[in-house]
Amino acid sequence: MRQDENRQIKISGAVINRLPRYYRYLKQLLSEKRLRISSLELARLMKVTASQIRQDLNCFGGFGQQGYGYNVKLLYTKISEILGATEDYTAIIVGAGNLGHALAAAATFKNRGVRLKALFDVNPAVIGTEVNGHPTYSMDTLEEYCRENTVDIAVLTVPKLEAVKVGRLLAANTNIKGIWNFTGIELDVPENISVQNVHLGDKLMTLCYDIKTKNEVLG
Amino acid sequence: MRQDENRQIKISGAVINRLPRYYRYLKQLLSEKRLRISSLELARLMKVTASQIRQDLNCFGGFGQQGYGYNVKLLYTKISEILGATEDYTAIIVGAGNLGHALAAAATFKNRGVRLKALFDVNPAVIGTEVNGHPTYSMDTLEEYCRENTVDIAVLTVPKLEAVKVGRLLAANTNIKGIWNFTGIELDVPENISVQNVHLGDKLMTLCYDIKTKNEVLG
DNA sequence: TAGATTGTTAATCGATTAACAATC
DNA sequence: TAGATTGTTAATCGATTAACAATC
């Protein structure tokens, strides 16, 4: 019996953070033309327990079939829907420096079902140029652009010193729903805007911790 | 009484992942010339519980003082040491594309106590150029460079298709201790090499989930 | 049908929070 | 000393794993 989909049940952050990984593995399986997979096999592949996979998936409904496993295509579609990858969200990159360029050039957005529309910068040298087919506009036109176009997500890759100011501007004068924040600055935006902070340096430090600990144990 | 520092106690990943955040806040407090802080005040600042802070810190020793709180400078130093930021680890960037350039240009390494030494790439157009004072060398010289210089960390920012090959090369022919892997590819390296995988797209997807969920609840 | 594998409940494990004695 | 705040133990909470009845 599948879980009542009407009742709003609180999904833990731990589960949500694992979903994109399922998404990646299923995408891979799909590209290999796999039709079905059991929780046990997927578990071995992903190096997690089959129990966890079944628990995670059952937060959102019964996508499998007893005695059969999961239909790869169906499961991929469901997880895409859950994550919002089928919503055709649109994004702009605010700050077309190195990092902005890197993100625009990569397939990150496309691979995850987000449509990148444009970049914005203050630097005249990049305004008017294209990155991976995406135009770069003047920062002065940011508000106007957001008024006249649907923009769901702003990727914040401006310098630290500009972060707070641009964050406020986005919150106050546009209708964006989420900010992907690479500035390392704590943004002060209203509740209704989602924020994902990326602190790359934090990851570098845990790598250092790992290296240090390993060497202490071994050496 | 402080915890026995000789006995090797398993520190949970949850704690370790929080350490870089403590490091950032303490660095900030230090720059503001704050001399002391209580777990309660730090907790309010970081939006966590004071209990958690005291528990986390006591995994590594008693750095505070009853009735006083924590000495900011001391605590910062201790956490730096724990994380290995005082080890003067050295790093190279393998793959001097947009992302490699972005990381080289940012203060990420310096801010976390890692010394970036050079970049490597196959593209003749970037070989010989400098990024933020760091030279870019030919990929052909990578092994030789690692033999003749101390390199602790390799930052892997090569294209997906090169990831496995370069990962193997680093594991087999160099003495690097850790890989900061941005390629999105699962690396197959021996146990003694630490790996930190960065899946930027995963974060983008959880942002999308957040946006979608918020809009479902509100709308 | 028999075998396989899910969905789901119960058991375990670990992490977070609360409480307070120790002590500066 | 009295007040403050830690270090640490105990209580709670949540997440993971195990188990198995349901069922394809």
CSV table of C-alpha atoms (C1' of nucleotides) in Angstrom, one decimal:
chain,number,residue,atom,x,y,z
A,1,MET,CA,0.0,0.0,0.0
A,2,ARG,CA,1.5,3.3,-0.9
A,3,GLN,CA,1.9,6.2,1.5
A,4,ASP,CA,-0.9,8.7,1.4
A,5,GLU,CA,0.4,11.4,-0.9
A,6,ASN,CA,-2.0,14.0,0.2
A,7,ARG,CA,-0.9,14.2,3.8
A,8,GLN,CA,2.1,16.5,4.0
A,9,ILE,CA,4.9,14.6,5.8
A,10,LYS,CA,8.1,16.3,6.8
A,11,ILE,CA,10.9,15.0,4.7
A,12,SER,CA,14.3,15.1,6.5
A,13,GLY,CA,17.1,17.1,5.1
A,14,ALA,CA,19.3,14.0,5.1
A,15,VAL,CA,16.9,12.3,2.6
A,16,ILE,CA,16.7,15.4,0.4
A,17,ASN,CA,20.4,15.7,0.2
A,18,ARG,CA,20.6,12.2,-1.0
A,19,LEU,CA,18.1,12.6,-3.8
A,20,PRO,CA,20.5,14.3,-6.3
A,21,ARG,CA,22.8,11.3,-6.0
A,22,TYR,CA,20.0,8.9,-6.8
A,23,TYR,CA,19.2,11.1,-9.7
A,24,ARG,CA,22.7,10.9,-11.1
A,25,TYR,CA,22.9,7.1,-10.7
A,26,LEU,CA,19.6,6.6,-12.3
A,27,LYS,CA,20.5,8.9,-15.2
A,28,GLN,CA,23.5,6.8,-15.7
A,29,LEU,CA,21.6,3.5,-15.6
A,30,LEU,CA,19.1,5.0,-18.0
A,31,SER,CA,21.8,5.9,-20.5
A,32,GLU,CA,23.0,2.3,-20.2
A,33,LYS,CA,19.5,1.2,-21.2
A,34,ARG,CA,18.9,-0.6,-18.0
A,35,LEU,CA,15.2,-1.3,-17.6
A,36,ARG,CA,15.0,-2.4,-13.9
A,37,ILE,CA,17.1,-2.4,-10.8
A,38,SER,CA,16.5,-3.8,-7.3
A,39,SER,CA,17.2,-1.8,-4.2
A,40,LEU,CA,19.9,-4.3,-3.4
A,41,GLU,CA,21.8,-3.8,-6.7
A,42,LEU,CA,21.5,-0.1,-6.5
A,43,ALA,CA,22.7,-0.2,-3.0
A,44,ARG,CA,25.8,-2.1,-4.0
A,45,LEU,CA,26.4,0.4,-6.8
A,46,MET,CA,26.1,3.4,-4.6
A,47,LYS,CA,27.7,1.9,-1.5
A,48,VAL,CA,24.7,2.4,0.7
A,49,THR,CA,22.2,0.0,2.3
A,50,ALA,CA,19.2,-1.3,0.4
A,51,SER,CA,17.2,-0.4,3.5
A,52,GLN,CA,18.1,3.2,3.2
A,53,ILE,CA,17.2,3.3,-0.5
A,54,ARG,CA,13.8,1.8,0.1
A,55,GLN,CA,13.1,4.1,3.1
A,56,ASP,CA,14.2,7.1,1.2
A,57,LEU,CA,12.0,6.4,-1.8
A,58,ASN,CA,9.0,5.5,0.3
A,59,CYS,CA,9.0,9.0,1.7
A,60,PHE,CA,7.6,10.0,-1.6
A,61,GLY,CA,5.5,7.0,-2.6
A,62,GLY,CA,5.8,3.4,-3.6
A,63,PHE,CA,7.7,3.5,-6.9
A,64,GLY,CA,8.7,-0.2,-6.9
A,65,GLN,CA,7.1,-3.5,-7.3
A,66,GLN,CA,7.4,-6.5,-5.1
A,67,GLY,CA,9.3,-9.3,-6.7
A,68,TYR,CA,10.5,-7.0,-9.5
A,69,GLY,CA,12.3,-4.0,-8.2
A,70,TYR,CA,12.2,-0.6,-9.6
A,71,ASN,CA,11.6,0.5,-13.2
A,72,VAL,CA,14.6,2.7,-14.0
A,73,LYS,CA,12.8,5.0,-16.3
A,74,LEU,CA,9.9,5.5,-13.9
A,75,LEU,CA,12.1,6.0,-10.9
A,76,TYR,CA,14.2,8.5,-12.7
A,77,THR,CA,11.2,10.4,-13.8
A,78,LYS,CA,9.7,10.4,-10.3
A,79,ILE,CA,12.9,11.7,-8.7
A,80,SER,CA,13.3,14.3,-11.4
A,81,GLU,CA,9.8,15.5,-10.5
A,82,ILE,CA,10.4,15.4,-6.8
A,83,LEU,CA,13.6,17.5,-7.2
A,84,GLY,CA,11.9,20.0,-9.5
A,85,ALA,CA,14.1,19.1,-12.5
A,86,THR,CA,10.9,18.9,-14.7
A,87,GLU,CA,9.8,22.4,-13.7
A,88,ASP,CA,11.9,24.1,-16.3
A,89,TYR,CA,13.3,26.6,-13.8
A,90,THR,CA,15.3,29.4,-15.3
A,91,ALA,CA,18.5,30.9,-14.0
A,92,ILE,CA,20.8,33.8,-14.4
A,93,ILE,CA,24.4,34.2,-13.3
A,94,VAL,CA,25.1,37.4,-11.5
A,95,GLY,CA,28.8,38.0,-11.7
A,96,ALA,CA,30.5,36.9,-14.9
A,97,GLY,CA,34.0,36.4,-13.5
A,98,ASN,CA,36.0,33.2,-13.6
A,99,LEU,CA,33.5,31.3,-11.5
A,100,GLY,CA,30.5,32.6,-13.3
A,101,HIS,CA,32.1,31.7,-16.6
A,102,ALA,CA,33.0,28.2,-15.3
A,103,LEU,CA,29.4,27.5,-14.3
A,104,ALA,CA,28.0,28.9,-17.5
A,105,ALA,CA,30.4,26.8,-19.6
A,106,ALA,CA,29.7,23.6,-17.7
A,107,ALA,CA,26.7,21.4,-18.4
A,108,THR,CA,25.7,21.7,-14.7
A,109,PHE,CA,22.5,23.6,-15.4
A,110,LYS,CA,21.4,21.6,-18.4
A,111,ASN,CA,22.1,18.3,-16.7
A,112,ARG,CA,19.9,19.2,-13.8
A,113,GLY,CA,17.0,20.5,-15.8
A,114,VAL,CA,17.7,24.2,-15.2
A,115,ARG,CA,17.7,26.6,-18.1
A,116,LEU,CA,20.4,29.2,-17.9
A,117,LYS,CA,19.3,32.4,-19.6
A,118,ALA,CA,22.0,35.0,-19.2
A,119,LEU,CA,24.9,36.4,-17.3
A,120,PHE,CA,25.3,39.9,-15.7
A,121,ASP,CA,28.4,41.9,-14.9
A,122,VAL,CA,29.7,45.4,-14.4
A,123,ASN,CA,32.8,44.8,-16.5
A,124,PRO,CA,32.5,46.4,-19.9
A,125,ALA,CA,35.0,43.9,-21.3
A,126,VAL,CA,32.6,41.0,-20.8
A,127,ILE,CA,29.3,42.8,-21.4
A,128,GLY,CA,28.1,41.9,-24.8
A,129,THR,CA,30.1,38.7,-25.0
A,130,GLU,CA,28.6,35.2,-25.1
A,131,VAL,CA,29.5,32.3,-22.8
A,132,ASN,CA,28.4,28.9,-24.1
A,133,GLY,CA,25.7,30.6,-26.0
A,134,HIS,CA,24.5,32.7,-23.1
A,135,PRO,CA,24.6,36.5,-23.5
A,136,THR,CA,26.3,38.7,-20.9
A,137,TYR,CA,24.4,41.9,-20.0
A,138,SER,CA,25.2,44.9,-18.0
A,139,MET,CA,24.4,44.7,-14.3
A,140,ASP,CA,22.5,48.0,-14.8
A,141,THR,CA,19.9,46.1,-16.7
A,142,LEU,CA,19.5,43.3,-14.1
A,143,GLU,CA,16.3,44.5,-12.5
A,144,GLU,CA,14.7,45.4,-15.8
A,145,TYR,CA,15.6,42.0,-17.2
A,146,CYS,CA,14.1,40.2,-14.2
A,147,ARG,CA,10.9,42.2,-14.6
A,148,GLU,CA,10.5,41.4,-18.2
A,149,ASN,CA,11.6,37.8,-18.1
A,150,THR,CA,10.9,34.9,-15.8
A,151,VAL,CA,13.9,34.2,-13.7
A,152,ASP,CA,13.6,31.7,-10.9
A,153,ILE,CA,17.2,31.3,-9.7
A,154,ALA,CA,20.0,33.8,-9.4
A,155,VAL,CA,23.5,32.4,-9.1
A,156,LEU,CA,25.5,34.8,-7.1
A,157,THR,CA,29.2,34.8,-8.2
A,158,VAL,CA,30.0,38.5,-7.5
A,159,PRO,CA,33.0,39.5,-5.3
A,160,LYS,CA,32.5,39.3,-1.5
A,161,LEU,CA,32.2,43.0,-1.2
A,162,GLU,CA,29.3,43.2,-3.6
A,163,ALA,CA,27.4,40.2,-2.1
A,164,VAL,CA,25.2,41.9,0.4
A,165,LYS,CA,24.3,44.7,-1.9
A,166,VAL,CA,23.4,42.5,-4.8
A,167,GLY,CA,21.6,40.0,-2.6
A,168,ARG,CA,19.4,42.9,-1.3
A,169,LEU,CA,18.7,44.1,-4.7
A,170,LEU,CA,17.6,40.7,-5.9
A,171,ALA,CA,15.4,40.2,-2.9
A,172,ALA,CA,13.8,43.7,-3.1
A,173,ASN,CA,13.5,44.4,-6.8
A,174,THR,CA,13.1,41.0,-8.5
A,175,ASN,CA,10.8,38.0,-8.3
A,176,ILE,CA,13.5,35.4,-8.0
A,177,LYS,CA,12.7,32.4,-5.9
A,178,GLY,CA,16.1,31.1,-5.0
A,179,ILE,CA,19.8,32.2,-4.7
A,180,TRP,CA,22.7,29.9,-5.3
A,181,ASN,CA,25.2,31.8,-3.2
A,182,PHE,CA,29.0,31.3,-3.9
A,183,THR,CA,30.1,34.5,-2.3
A,184,GLY,CA,30.8,33.0,1.1
A,185,ILE,CA,28.8,35.9,2.7
A,186,GLU,CA,25.7,35.2,4.8
A,187,LEU,CA,22.9,36.8,2.8
A,188,ASP,CA,20.0,38.5,4.6
A,189,VAL,CA,17.0,37.8,2.4
A,190,PRO,CA,13.3,37.2,3.3
A,191,GLU,CA,12.0,33.8,4.2
A,192,ASN,CA,10.2,33.2,0.9
A,193,ILE,CA,13.5,33.1,-1.0
A,194,SER,CA,15.5,29.9,-0.9
A,195,VAL,CA,19.2,30.1,-0.4
A,196,GLN,CA,21.9,27.5,-1.0
A,197,ASN,CA,25.2,28.5,0.3
A,198,VAL,CA,28.3,27.0,-1.3
A,199,HIS,CA,31.4,27.2,0.9
A,200,LEU,CA,34.1,25.6,-1.3
A,201,GLY,CA,36.8,26.4,1.3
A,202,ASP,CA,35.0,24.3,3.9
A,203,LYS,CA,35.4,21.2,1.7
A,204,LEU,CA,39.1,22.0,1.2
A,205,MET,CA,39.5,22.1,4.9
A,206,THR,CA,37.8,18.8,5.6
A,207,LEU,CA,40.1,17.3,2.9
A,208,CYS,CA,43.1,18.7,4.9
A,209,TYR,CA,41.7,17.2,8.1
A,210,ASP,CA,41.4,13.9,6.3
A,211,ILE,CA,44.9,14.0,5.0
A,212,LYS,CA,46.3,15.0,8.4
A,213,THR,CA,44.3,12.3,10.3
A,214,LYS,CA,45.3,9.6,7.9
A,215,ASN,CA,49.0,10.5,8.1
A,216,GLU,CA,48.8,10.6,11.9
A,217,VAL,CA,47.3,7.1,12.0
A,218,LEU,CA,49.6,5.6,9.4
A,219,GLY,CA,52.8,7.5,10.3
B,1,MET,CA,39.0,17.8,33.5
B,2,ARG,CA,40.0,17.7,29.9
B,3,GLN,CA,39.6,14.6,27.7
B,4,ASP,CA,42.5,12.3,27.4
B,5,GLU,CA,44.2,13.5,24.3
B,6,ASN,CA,46.3,10.4,23.8
B,7,ARG,CA,43.4,8.0,23.4
B,8,GLN,CA,42.3,8.0,19.7
B,9,ILE,CA,38.5,8.6,19.8
B,10,LYS,CA,36.5,8.3,16.7
B,11,ILE,CA,35.2,11.8,15.7
B,12,SER,CA,32.0,11.7,13.8
B,13,GLY,CA,31.8,13.1,10.3
B,14,ALA,CA,29.0,15.5,11.5
B,15,VAL,CA,31.4,17.2,13.9
B,16,ILE,CA,34.3,17.4,11.4
B,17,ASN,CA,32.0,19.0,8.8
B,18,ARG,CA,31.1,21.7,11.2
B,19,LEU,CA,34.7,22.6,12.1
B,20,PRO,CA,35.4,24.8,9.0
B,21,ARG,CA,32.3,26.9,9.9
B,22,TYR,CA,33.7,27.4,13.4
B,23,TYR,CA,37.0,28.3,11.8
B,24,ARG,CA,35.3,31.0,9.7
B,25,TYR,CA,33.4,32.6,12.5
B,26,LEU,CA,36.4,32.6,14.8
B,27,LYS,CA,38.5,34.1,12.1
B,28,GLN,CA,35.9,36.9,11.7
B,29,LEU,CA,35.8,37.4,15.5
B,30,LEU,CA,39.5,37.6,15.6
B,31,SER,CA,39.6,40.2,12.9
B,32,GLU,CA,37.2,42.2,15.0
B,33,LYS,CA,39.6,42.0,17.9
B,34,ARG,CA,37.3,40.0,20.1
B,35,LEU,CA,39.2,38.5,23.0
B,36,ARG,CA,36.6,36.1,24.4
B,37,ILE,CA,33.3,34.5,23.5
B,38,SER,CA,31.0,32.2,25.4
B,39,SER,CA,29.4,29.1,23.8
B,40,LEU,CA,26.1,30.8,24.2
B,41,GLU,CA,27.0,33.9,22.3
B,42,LEU,CA,28.8,32.0,19.5
B,43,ALA,CA,25.7,29.8,19.4
B,44,ARG,CA,23.4,32.7,18.8
B,45,LEU,CA,25.8,34.1,16.1
B,46,MET,CA,26.0,30.8,14.3
B,47,LYS,CA,22.4,29.8,14.9
B,48,VAL,CA,23.2,26.5,16.6
B,49,THR,CA,22.9,25.4,20.2
B,50,ALA,CA,25.5,26.2,22.8
B,51,SER,CA,25.4,22.5,23.8
B,52,GLN,CA,26.5,21.5,20.3
B,53,ILE,CA,29.4,23.9,20.3
B,54,ARG,CA,30.6,22.6,23.7
B,55,GLN,CA,30.2,19.0,22.7
B,56,ASP,CA,32.0,19.5,19.4
B,57,LEU,CA,34.9,21.3,20.9
B,58,ASN,CA,35.3,18.8,23.7
B,59,CYS,CA,35.9,16.1,21.2
B,60,PHE,CA,39.3,17.6,20.8
B,61,GLY,CA,40.0,18.9,24.3
B,62,GLY,CA,38.9,21.5,26.8
B,63,PHE,CA,39.7,24.8,25.2
B,64,GLY,CA,37.5,26.9,27.4
B,65,GLN,CA,37.4,28.1,30.9
B,66,GLN,CA,34.6,27.9,33.4
B,67,GLY,CA,33.1,31.2,34.1
B,68,TYR,CA,35.0,32.9,31.3
B,69,GLY,CA,34.2,31.2,28.0
B,70,TYR,CA,36.6,30.7,25.2
B,71,ASN,CA,39.6,32.8,24.3
B,72,VAL,CA,39.0,33.6,20.6
B,73,LYS,CA,42.7,33.6,19.6
B,74,LEU,CA,43.4,30.3,21.3
B,75,LEU,CA,40.3,28.6,20.0
B,76,TYR,CA,41.0,29.8,16.5
B,77,THR,CA,44.5,28.4,16.7
B,78,LYS,CA,43.3,25.1,18.1
B,79,ILE,CA,40.8,24.6,15.3
B,80,SER,CA,43.3,25.6,12.7
B,81,GLU,CA,45.6,23.0,14.0
B,82,ILE,CA,42.9,20.3,14.2
B,83,LEU,CA,41.9,21.0,10.6
B,84,GLY,CA,45.5,21.0,9.4
B,85,ALA,CA,45.5,24.6,8.4
B,86,THR,CA,48.8,25.1,10.1
B,87,GLU,CA,50.4,22.2,8.3
B,88,ASP,CA,51.3,24.4,5.3
B,89,TYR,CA,49.9,21.9,2.9
B,90,THR,CA,50.7,22.6,-0.8
B,91,ALA,CA,48.4,22.2,-3.7
B,92,ILE,CA,48.4,22.2,-7.5
B,93,ILE,CA,45.4,22.7,-9.8
B,94,VAL,CA,45.2,20.1,-12.6
B,95,GLY,CA,43.1,21.5,-15.4
B,96,ALA,CA,43.4,25.3,-15.9
B,97,GLY,CA,40.1,25.9,-17.5
B,98,ASN,CA,37.5,28.3,-16.2
B,99,LEU,CA,37.0,26.5,-12.9
B,100,GLY,CA,40.7,26.0,-12.4
B,101,HIS,CA,41.2,29.7,-13.0
B,102,ALA,CA,38.4,30.6,-10.7
B,103,LEU,CA,39.8,28.6,-7.9
B,104,ALA,CA,43.3,30.0,-8.5
B,105,ALA,CA,42.1,33.5,-8.6
B,106,ALA,CA,40.1,33.3,-5.4
B,107,ALA,CA,41.6,33.5,-2.0
B,108,THR,CA,40.2,30.1,-1.1
B,109,PHE,CA,43.5,28.4,-0.7
B,110,LYS,CA,45.2,31.2,1.2
B,111,ASN,CA,42.3,31.7,3.5
B,112,ARG,CA,42.4,28.1,4.6
B,113,GLY,CA,46.1,27.8,5.0
B,114,VAL,CA,46.8,25.9,1.8
B,115,ARG,CA,49.6,27.1,-0.4
B,116,LEU,CA,48.8,26.9,-4.1
B,117,LYS,CA,51.9,26.3,-6.2
B,118,ALA,CA,51.0,25.9,-9.8
B,119,LEU,CA,48.4,25.0,-12.4
B,120,PHE,CA,48.7,22.3,-15.1
B,121,ASP,CA,47.0,22.1,-18.5
B,122,VAL,CA,47.3,20.6,-22.0
B,123,ASN,CA,46.2,23.8,-23.7
B,124,PRO,CA,49.3,25.6,-25.2
B,125,ALA,CA,47.3,28.9,-25.0
B,126,VAL,CA,47.4,28.8,-21.2
B,127,ILE,CA,50.7,27.1,-20.6
B,128,GLY,CA,53.3,29.7,-19.6
B,129,THR,CA,50.7,32.1,-18.3
B,130,GLU,CA,50.3,33.2,-14.7
B,131,VAL,CA,47.1,33.1,-12.7
B,132,ASN,CA,47.1,35.3,-9.6
B,133,GLY,CA,50.9,34.8,-9.4
B,134,HIS,CA,50.7,31.1,-10.0
B,135,PRO,CA,52.5,29.6,-13.1
B,136,THR,CA,50.7,27.3,-15.5
B,137,TYR,CA,52.8,24.4,-16.7
B,138,SER,CA,52.3,21.7,-19.3
B,139,MET,CA,50.5,18.6,-18.2
B,140,ASP,CA,53.4,16.6,-19.6
B,141,THR,CA,55.5,17.9,-16.8
B,142,LEU,CA,53.1,17.0,-14.0
B,143,GLU,CA,54.7,13.9,-12.8
B,144,GLU,CA,58.2,15.3,-13.0
B,145,TYR,CA,57.0,18.4,-11.0
B,146,CYS,CA,55.4,16.3,-8.3
B,147,ARG,CA,58.6,14.3,-8.0
B,148,GLU,CA,60.8,17.3,-7.6
B,149,ASN,CA,58.4,19.4,-5.4
B,150,THR,CA,56.3,18.6,-2.4
B,151,VAL,CA,52.7,18.5,-3.5
B,152,ASP,CA,50.1,17.4,-0.9
B,153,ILE,CA,46.9,18.2,-2.7
B,154,ALA,CA,45.8,17.9,-6.4
B,155,VAL,CA,42.7,19.9,-7.4
B,156,LEU,CA,41.1,18.0,-10.2
B,157,THR,CA,39.3,20.4,-12.6
B,158,VAL,CA,39.9,18.6,-15.9
B,159,PRO,CA,37.0,17.6,-18.2
B,160,LYS,CA,35.0,14.6,-17.2
B,161,LEU,CA,36.5,12.4,-19.9
B,162,GLU,CA,40.0,13.0,-18.6
B,163,ALA,CA,39.1,12.5,-15.0
B,164,VAL,CA,39.7,8.8,-14.6
B,165,LYS,CA,43.0,8.9,-16.5
B,166,VAL,CA,44.4,11.8,-14.6
B,167,GLY,CA,43.2,10.4,-11.3
B,168,ARG,CA,45.1,7.2,-12.0
B,169,LEU,CA,48.2,9.0,-13.0
B,170,LEU,CA,48.1,11.1,-9.8
B,171,ALA,CA,47.6,8.0,-7.7
B,172,ALA,CA,50.2,5.9,-9.4
B,173,ASN,CA,53.0,8.3,-10.3
B,174,THR,CA,53.0,11.0,-7.6
B,175,ASN,CA,53.1,11.3,-3.9
B,176,ILE,CA,50.0,13.4,-3.4
B,177,LYS,CA,47.9,12.8,-0.3
B,178,GLY,CA,44.6,14.2,-1.3
B,179,ILE,CA,42.4,15.0,-4.3
B,180,TRP,CA,39.8,17.7,-4.4
B,181,ASN,CA,37.7,16.3,-7.2
B,182,PHE,CA,35.4,18.7,-9.2
B,183,THR,CA,35.0,16.4,-12.2
B,184,GLY,CA,31.8,14.7,-11.0
B,185,ILE,CA,33.4,11.3,-11.8
B,186,GLU,CA,33.9,8.7,-9.1
B,187,LEU,CA,37.7,8.3,-8.8
B,188,ASP,CA,39.3,4.9,-8.2
B,189,VAL,CA,42.3,5.6,-6.1
B,190,PRO,CA,44.0,3.7,-3.3
B,191,GLU,CA,42.8,4.0,0.3
B,192,ASN,CA,45.8,6.1,1.4
B,193,ILE,CA,44.7,9.0,-0.8
B,194,SER,CA,42.0,11.2,0.6
B,195,VAL,CA,39.3,12.4,-1.8
B,196,GLN,CA,36.8,15.2,-1.5
B,197,ASN,CA,34.2,15.1,-4.2
B,198,VAL,CA,32.4,18.3,-5.1
B,199,HIS,CA,29.1,17.8,-6.9
B,200,LEU,CA,28.0,21.4,-7.5
B,201,GLY,CA,24.9,20.2,-9.4
B,202,ASP,CA,23.6,18.3,-6.4
B,203,LYS,CA,23.4,21.6,-4.5
B,204,LEU,CA,21.6,23.2,-7.4
B,205,MET,CA,19.0,20.4,-7.3
B,206,THR,CA,18.4,20.7,-3.6
B,207,LEU,CA,17.9,24.4,-4.2
B,208,CYS,CA,15.3,23.5,-6.8
B,209,TYR,CA,13.6,21.2,-4.4
B,210,ASP,CA,13.5,23.9,-1.8
B,211,ILE,CA,12.0,26.4,-4.3
B,212,LYS,CA,9.4,23.8,-5.5
B,213,THR,CA,8.4,22.8,-2.0
B,214,LYS,CA,8.1,26.4,-0.7
B,215,ASN,CA,5.9,27.2,-3.6
B,216,GLU,CA,3.7,24.2,-3.1
B,217,VAL,CA,3.2,25.1,0.5
B,218,LEU,CA,2.6,28.8,-0.1
B,219,GLY,CA,0.7,28.5,-3.4
C,1,DT,C1',2.6,-21.4,-7.8
C,2,DA,C1',7.3,-20.3,-6.0
C,3,DG,C1',10.8,-16.9,-5.8
C,4,DA,C1',11.9,-12.3,-5.4
C,5,DT,C1',11.7,-8.0,-3.7
C,6,DT,C1',9.2,-4.3,-2.1
C,7,DG,C1',6.8,-1.4,1.6
C,8,DT,C1',6.7,-0.9,6.3
C,9,DT,C1',7.2,-1.7,11.2
C,10,DA,C1',10.4,-2.5,14.9
C,11,DA,C1',15.1,-2.4,16.7
C,12,DT,C1',19.4,-0.2,16.9
C,13,DC,C1',22.4,3.1,16.6
C,14,DG,C1',24.2,7.8,16.7
C,15,DA,C1',23.6,12.6,17.2
C,16,DT,C1',21.6,16.5,19.4
C,17,DT,C1',19.9,18.7,23.4
C,18,DA,C1',19.2,19.4,28.3
C,19,DA,C1',20.9,19.5,32.8
C,20,DC,C1',24.0,20.3,36.3
C,21,DA,C1',28.1,19.5,39.0
C,22,DA,C1',32.7,21.3,38.6
C,23,DT,C1',35.4,25.2,38.7
C,24,DC,C1',37.3,29.4,37.1
D,1,DT,C1',33.1,34.9,47.6
D,2,DA,C1',29.3,34.9,44.1
D,3,DG,C1',28.3,34.6,39.3
D,4,DA,C1',29.3,32.7,35.1
D,5,DT,C1',30.1,29.3,32.1
D,6,DT,C1',32.4,25.3,31.0
D,7,DG,C1',33.0,20.0,30.6
D,8,DT,C1',30.4,16.1,30.9
D,9,DT,C1',26.7,12.9,31.9
D,10,DA,C1',22.0,11.7,31.1
D,11,DA,C1',17.7,12.2,28.3
D,12,DT,C1',15.8,12.9,24.0
D,13,DC,C1',15.4,12.9,19.5
D,14,DG,C1',16.1,11.4,14.8
D,15,DA,C1',18.2,8.6,11.4
D,16,DT,C1',19.7,4.2,9.9
D,17,DT,C1',19.4,-0.7,9.7
D,18,DA,C1',17.2,-5.1,10.3
D,19,DA,C1',13.4,-8.0,9.7
D,20,DC,C1',9.5,-9.7,7.6
D,21,DA,C1',4.7,-9.8,6.1
D,22,DA,C1',2.6,-8.3,1.8
D,23,DT,C1',2.4,-9.0,-2.8
D,24,DC,C1',3.9,-8.9,-7.5
